[in-house]
Backbone as numpy.savetxt, mean C-alpha at the origin, in Angstrom:
# Nx Ny Nz CAx CAy CAz Cx Cy Cz
9.03 -4.85 14.20 8.35 -5.54 13.11 7.49 -4.54 12.32
7.19 -4.90 11.11 6.38 -4.05 10.25 5.23 -4.85 9.68
4.11 -4.22 9.49 2.91 -4.85 8.94 2.61 -4.29 7.56
1.54 -4.76 6.94 1.13 -4.30 5.62 -0.33 -3.86 5.69
-0.61 -2.69 5.10 -1.98 -2.20 4.94 -2.15 -1.89 3.46
-3.35 -2.13 2.93 -3.58 -1.83 1.52 -4.98 -1.31 1.29
-5.14 -0.64 0.15 -6.43 -0.12 -0.27 -6.63 -0.53 -1.71
-7.84 -0.97 -2.04 -8.14 -1.41 -3.40 -9.46 -0.80 -3.85
-9.47 -0.27 -5.05 -10.69 0.32 -5.59 -11.37 -0.65 -6.56
-10.63 -1.12 -7.55 -11.20 -2.02 -8.56 -10.94 -3.49 -8.26
-10.13 -3.76 -7.26 -9.78 -5.13 -6.92 -8.38 -5.53 -7.38
-7.74 -4.71 -8.20 -6.40 -5.04 -8.69 -5.39 -5.14 -7.53
-5.41 -4.17 -6.64 -4.47 -4.19 -5.52 -4.76 -5.36 -4.60
-6.04 -5.64 -4.35 -6.41 -6.79 -3.53 -5.92 -8.09 -4.15
-6.07 -8.22 -5.48 -5.59 -9.44 -6.16 -4.07 -9.57 -6.02
-3.37 -8.44 -6.12 -1.92 -8.49 -5.94 -1.58 -9.00 -4.55
-2.18 -8.41 -3.53 -1.91 -8.83 -2.15 -2.27 -10.30 -1.97
-3.39 -10.73 -2.51 -3.79 -12.14 -2.39 -2.76 -13.07 -3.03
-2.21 -12.66 -4.17 -1.20 -13.49 -4.84 0.08 -13.62 -4.02
0.37 -12.63 -3.20 1.58 -12.71 -2.38 1.40 -13.73 -1.25
0.18 -14.04 -0.93 -0.16 -14.92 0.19 0.32 -14.36 1.53
0.55 -13.05 1.57 0.89 -12.38 2.81 -0.40 -11.81 3.40
-0.56 -11.96 4.68 -1.71 -11.36 5.34 -1.51 -9.84 5.38
-2.59 -9.10 5.27 -2.51 -7.64 5.29 -3.85 -7.08 5.74
-3.83 -5.89 6.28 -5.06 -5.21 6.67 -5.58 -4.42 5.47
-6.86 -4.61 5.11 -7.46 -3.86 4.01 -8.20 -2.65 4.54
-7.78 -1.48 4.09 -8.45 -0.22 4.41 -9.75 -0.21 3.62
-10.87 0.09 4.28 -12.16 0.09 3.58 -12.77 1.49 3.59
-13.65 1.72 2.62 -14.37 2.99 2.56 -15.29 3.14 3.77
-15.87 2.04 4.20 -16.84 2.07 5.29 -16.20 2.44 6.63
-14.96 2.02 6.84 -14.31 2.31 8.12 -12.79 2.40 7.94
-12.31 3.56 7.53 -10.86 3.73 7.36 -10.13 3.99 8.67
-10.86 4.04 9.77 -10.28 4.41 11.06 -9.83 3.18 11.84
-8.71 2.66 11.42 -8.10 1.50 12.06 -6.66 1.87 12.39
-6.26 1.63 13.62 -4.90 1.98 14.01 -3.99 0.77 13.83
-2.94 0.93 13.02 -2.00 -0.15 12.79 -1.23 -0.48 14.06
-0.82 0.53 14.81 -0.17 0.31 16.08 1.26 -0.21 16.00
1.82 -0.24 14.81 3.19 -0.71 14.60 3.66 -0.23 13.23
4.95 -0.27 12.97 5.45 0.14 11.65 4.83 -0.71 10.54
4.52 -0.07 9.41 3.87 -0.79 8.31 4.20 -0.16 6.97
3.94 -0.93 5.91 4.04 -0.46 4.54 2.62 -0.35 3.99
2.37 0.71 3.26 1.08 0.96 2.63 1.15 0.61 1.15
0.19 -0.18 0.66 0.12 -0.56 -0.75 -1.16 0.04 -1.31
-1.00 0.90 -2.34 -2.17 1.61 -2.89 -2.15 1.63 -4.41
-3.35 1.77 -5.00 -3.46 1.91 -6.46 -3.26 3.38 -6.85
-3.29 3.62 -8.15 -3.20 4.98 -8.68 -4.54 5.39 -9.27
-5.13 6.44 -8.72 -6.41 6.98 -9.19 -6.43 8.47 -8.93
-7.56 9.10 -9.23 -7.73 10.50 -8.88 -7.57 10.64 -7.37
-6.97 11.73 -6.95 -6.71 11.94 -5.53 -7.96 11.79 -4.68
-9.10 12.28 -5.17 -10.34 12.24 -4.40 -10.77 10.80 -4.10
-10.41 9.87 -4.96 -10.82 8.48 -4.78 -10.04 7.81 -3.65
-8.96 8.42 -3.22 -8.15 7.84 -2.16 -8.41 8.49 -0.80
-9.54 9.16 -0.67 -9.87 9.83 0.59 -9.85 8.87 1.79
-10.33 7.62 1.66 -10.23 6.70 2.80 -8.78 6.45 3.23
-7.85 6.45 2.28 -6.44 6.27 2.63 -5.94 7.47 3.42
-6.34 8.66 3.02 -5.95 9.88 3.74 -6.53 9.85 5.15
-7.80 9.42 5.27 -8.41 9.30 6.60 -7.65 8.28 7.45
-7.29 7.15 6.84 -6.52 6.11 7.53 -5.18 6.66 8.01
-4.48 7.36 7.13 -3.17 7.91 7.49 -3.28 8.95 8.61
-4.38 9.68 8.64 -4.58 10.71 9.66 -5.07 10.17 10.99
-5.42 8.89 11.03 -5.97 8.32 12.24 -4.86 7.97 13.23
-4.98 8.50 14.44 -4.03 8.26 15.52 -2.59 8.32 15.03
-1.80 7.27 15.22 -0.37 7.32 14.88 -0.04 6.70 13.53
-1.05 6.43 12.69 -0.77 5.74 11.42 0.24 6.46 10.55
0.17 7.78 10.46 1.13 8.50 9.61 2.55 8.40 10.18
2.67 8.30 11.48 3.99 8.20 12.11 4.57 6.80 11.98
3.73 5.79 11.89 4.17 4.40 11.81 4.51 3.95 10.39
4.14 4.75 9.39 4.38 4.40 7.99 5.88 4.39 7.68
6.38 3.27 7.14 7.80 3.18 6.81 8.07 3.18 5.31
7.04 2.97 4.50 7.21 2.98 3.06 5.89 2.77 2.35
5.89 3.10 1.05 4.69 2.97 0.24 5.01 2.16 -1.01
4.09 1.26 -1.37 4.17 0.51 -2.63 2.98 0.94 -3.47
3.21 1.15 -4.77 2.15 1.64 -5.63 1.90 0.74 -6.81
0.62 0.58 -7.12 0.21 -0.15 -8.31 -0.35 0.84 -9.32
-0.19 0.53 -10.59 -0.71 1.43 -11.60 -0.53 0.88 -13.00
-0.60 1.78 -13.96 -0.49 1.44 -15.38 0.62 2.32 -15.95
1.65 1.70 -16.51 2.78 2.48 -17.04 2.37 3.39 -18.20
1.22 3.13 -18.81 0.72 4.03 -19.86 0.38 5.41 -19.31
0.28 5.54 -17.97 0.02 6.84 -17.35 1.25 7.74 -17.42
2.39 7.19 -17.86 3.65 7.94 -17.96 4.01 8.60 -16.63
4.07 9.92 -16.60 4.48 10.62 -15.38 3.50 10.42 -14.22
2.28 10.02 -14.53 1.29 9.80 -13.48 1.34 8.38 -12.91
2.22 7.54 -13.46 2.38 6.17 -12.96 2.72 6.22 -11.47
1.98 5.55 -10.68 2.06 5.47 -9.20 2.19 6.85 -8.54
1.58 7.87 -9.13 1.71 9.22 -8.57 1.14 9.33 -7.16
0.09 8.58 -6.83 -0.44 8.64 -5.47 0.58 8.11 -4.46
1.22 6.99 -4.78 2.25 6.44 -3.89 3.40 7.42 -3.73
3.82 8.03 -4.83 4.91 9.00 -4.78 4.53 10.22 -3.93
3.30 10.70 -4.11 2.85 11.88 -3.36 2.79 11.60 -1.86
2.22 10.47 -1.49 2.12 10.13 -0.06 3.52 9.94 0.52
4.38 9.23 -0.21 5.74 9.00 0.27 6.47 10.32 0.49
6.36 11.22 -0.48 7.02 12.52 -0.36 6.44 13.32 0.81
5.11 13.36 0.89 4.46 14.14 1.94 4.76 13.65 3.34
5.00 12.36 3.49 5.26 11.79 4.81 6.73 11.41 5.00
7.55 11.78 4.03 9.00 11.58 4.09 9.38 10.11 4.34
8.78 9.23 3.51 9.13 7.81 3.51 9.41 7.41 2.07
10.10 6.30 1.85 10.41 5.89 0.48 9.27 5.15 -0.20
9.29 5.18 -1.53 8.47 4.26 -2.33 9.32 2.98 -2.38
8.80 1.91 -1.80 9.61 0.69 -1.67 9.36 -0.32 -2.78
8.25 -0.13 -3.56 7.95 -1.08 -4.62 6.87 -0.49 -5.53
6.88 -0.92 -6.80 5.80 -0.55 -7.72 5.50 -1.75 -8.61
4.27 -1.82 -9.08 3.83 -2.92 -9.94 2.69 -2.43 -10.84
2.53 -3.10 -11.97 1.43 -2.78 -12.89 0.24 -3.67 -12.62
-0.94 -3.08 -12.73 -2.21 -3.80 -12.61 -2.24 -4.63 -11.33
-2.35 -5.97 -11.44 -2.35 -6.79 -10.24 -1.05 -7.57 -10.09
-0.01 -7.13 -10.78 1.32 -7.69 -10.63 1.55 -9.00 -11.36
2.76 -9.18 -11.81 3.18 -10.41 -12.47 3.73 -11.37 -11.40
3.96 -12.63 -11.77 4.60 -13.53 -10.81 5.97 -13.00 -10.35
6.70 -12.35 -11.23 7.98 -11.74 -10.84 7.76 -10.61 -9.84
6.73 -9.79 -10.06 6.41 -8.72 -9.11 6.11 -9.31 -7.73
5.31 -10.36 -7.71 4.95 -11.00 -6.44 6.21 -11.47 -5.72
7.08 -12.15 -6.44 8.33 -12.65 -5.86 9.18 -11.50 -5.33
9.32 -10.44 -6.14 10.15 -9.30 -5.73 9.54 -8.54 -4.56
8.23 -8.39 -4.54 7.56 -7.72 -3.41 7.79 -8.52 -2.13
7.65 -9.82 -2.22 7.87 -10.66 -1.05 9.31 -10.53 -0.55
10.24 -10.38 -1.47 11.64 -10.18 -1.09 11.80 -8.84 -0.36
11.16 -7.79 -0.89 11.22 -6.47 -0.23 10.61 -6.57 1.17
9.48 -7.24 1.27 8.83 -7.43 2.56 9.78 -8.12 3.54
10.42 -9.18 3.08 11.36 -9.91 3.94 12.54 -9.03 4.34
13.05 -8.25 3.40 14.20 -7.38 3.70 13.83 -6.30 4.71
12.59 -5.84 4.66 12.15 -4.82 5.61 11.75 -5.42 6.95
11.73 -6.74 7.02 11.33 -7.39 8.26 9.85 -7.25 8.52
9.07 -7.23 7.46 7.63 -7.01 7.62 6.95 -8.20 8.26
6.06 -7.89 9.15 5.20 -8.88 9.77 3.80 -8.65 9.21
3.20 -9.67 8.67 1.85 -9.53 8.14 0.83 -9.62 9.25
-0.21 -8.80 9.15 -1.31 -8.86 10.11 -2.45 -9.63 9.48
-3.32 -10.12 10.29 -4.44 -10.91 9.80 -5.24 -10.12 8.78
-5.49 -10.71 7.63 -6.29 -10.07 6.56 -7.72 -9.90 7.05
-8.23 -8.69 6.91 -9.60 -8.41 7.37 -10.45 -7.93 6.25
């Protein structure tokens, strides 16, 4: 089974996850050291690399980097080549695919399609914290 972990800076990613009605673990700045303990997909926004330091800490904690099966990225298509660049960079660095992308906090179609991807990957949601 696979779980979902996400990080939100402005709340856009959190709103997207909430709209899916899927439970997920939220990575926080205060304590990024949580072990997923099972395969999971990471959902992250696009910002300056330094702003995602808690995600890097989370990925480096225990077996989290080994359990990652894919990354989903949120962003703004006006960023052009920088659109979801953080998701692409993490996916490339950890040799996993980018499994989904969405703008801002996602459209109803994005929510539906993300849920389909989750179902296809056999994702199991963990209790939202």
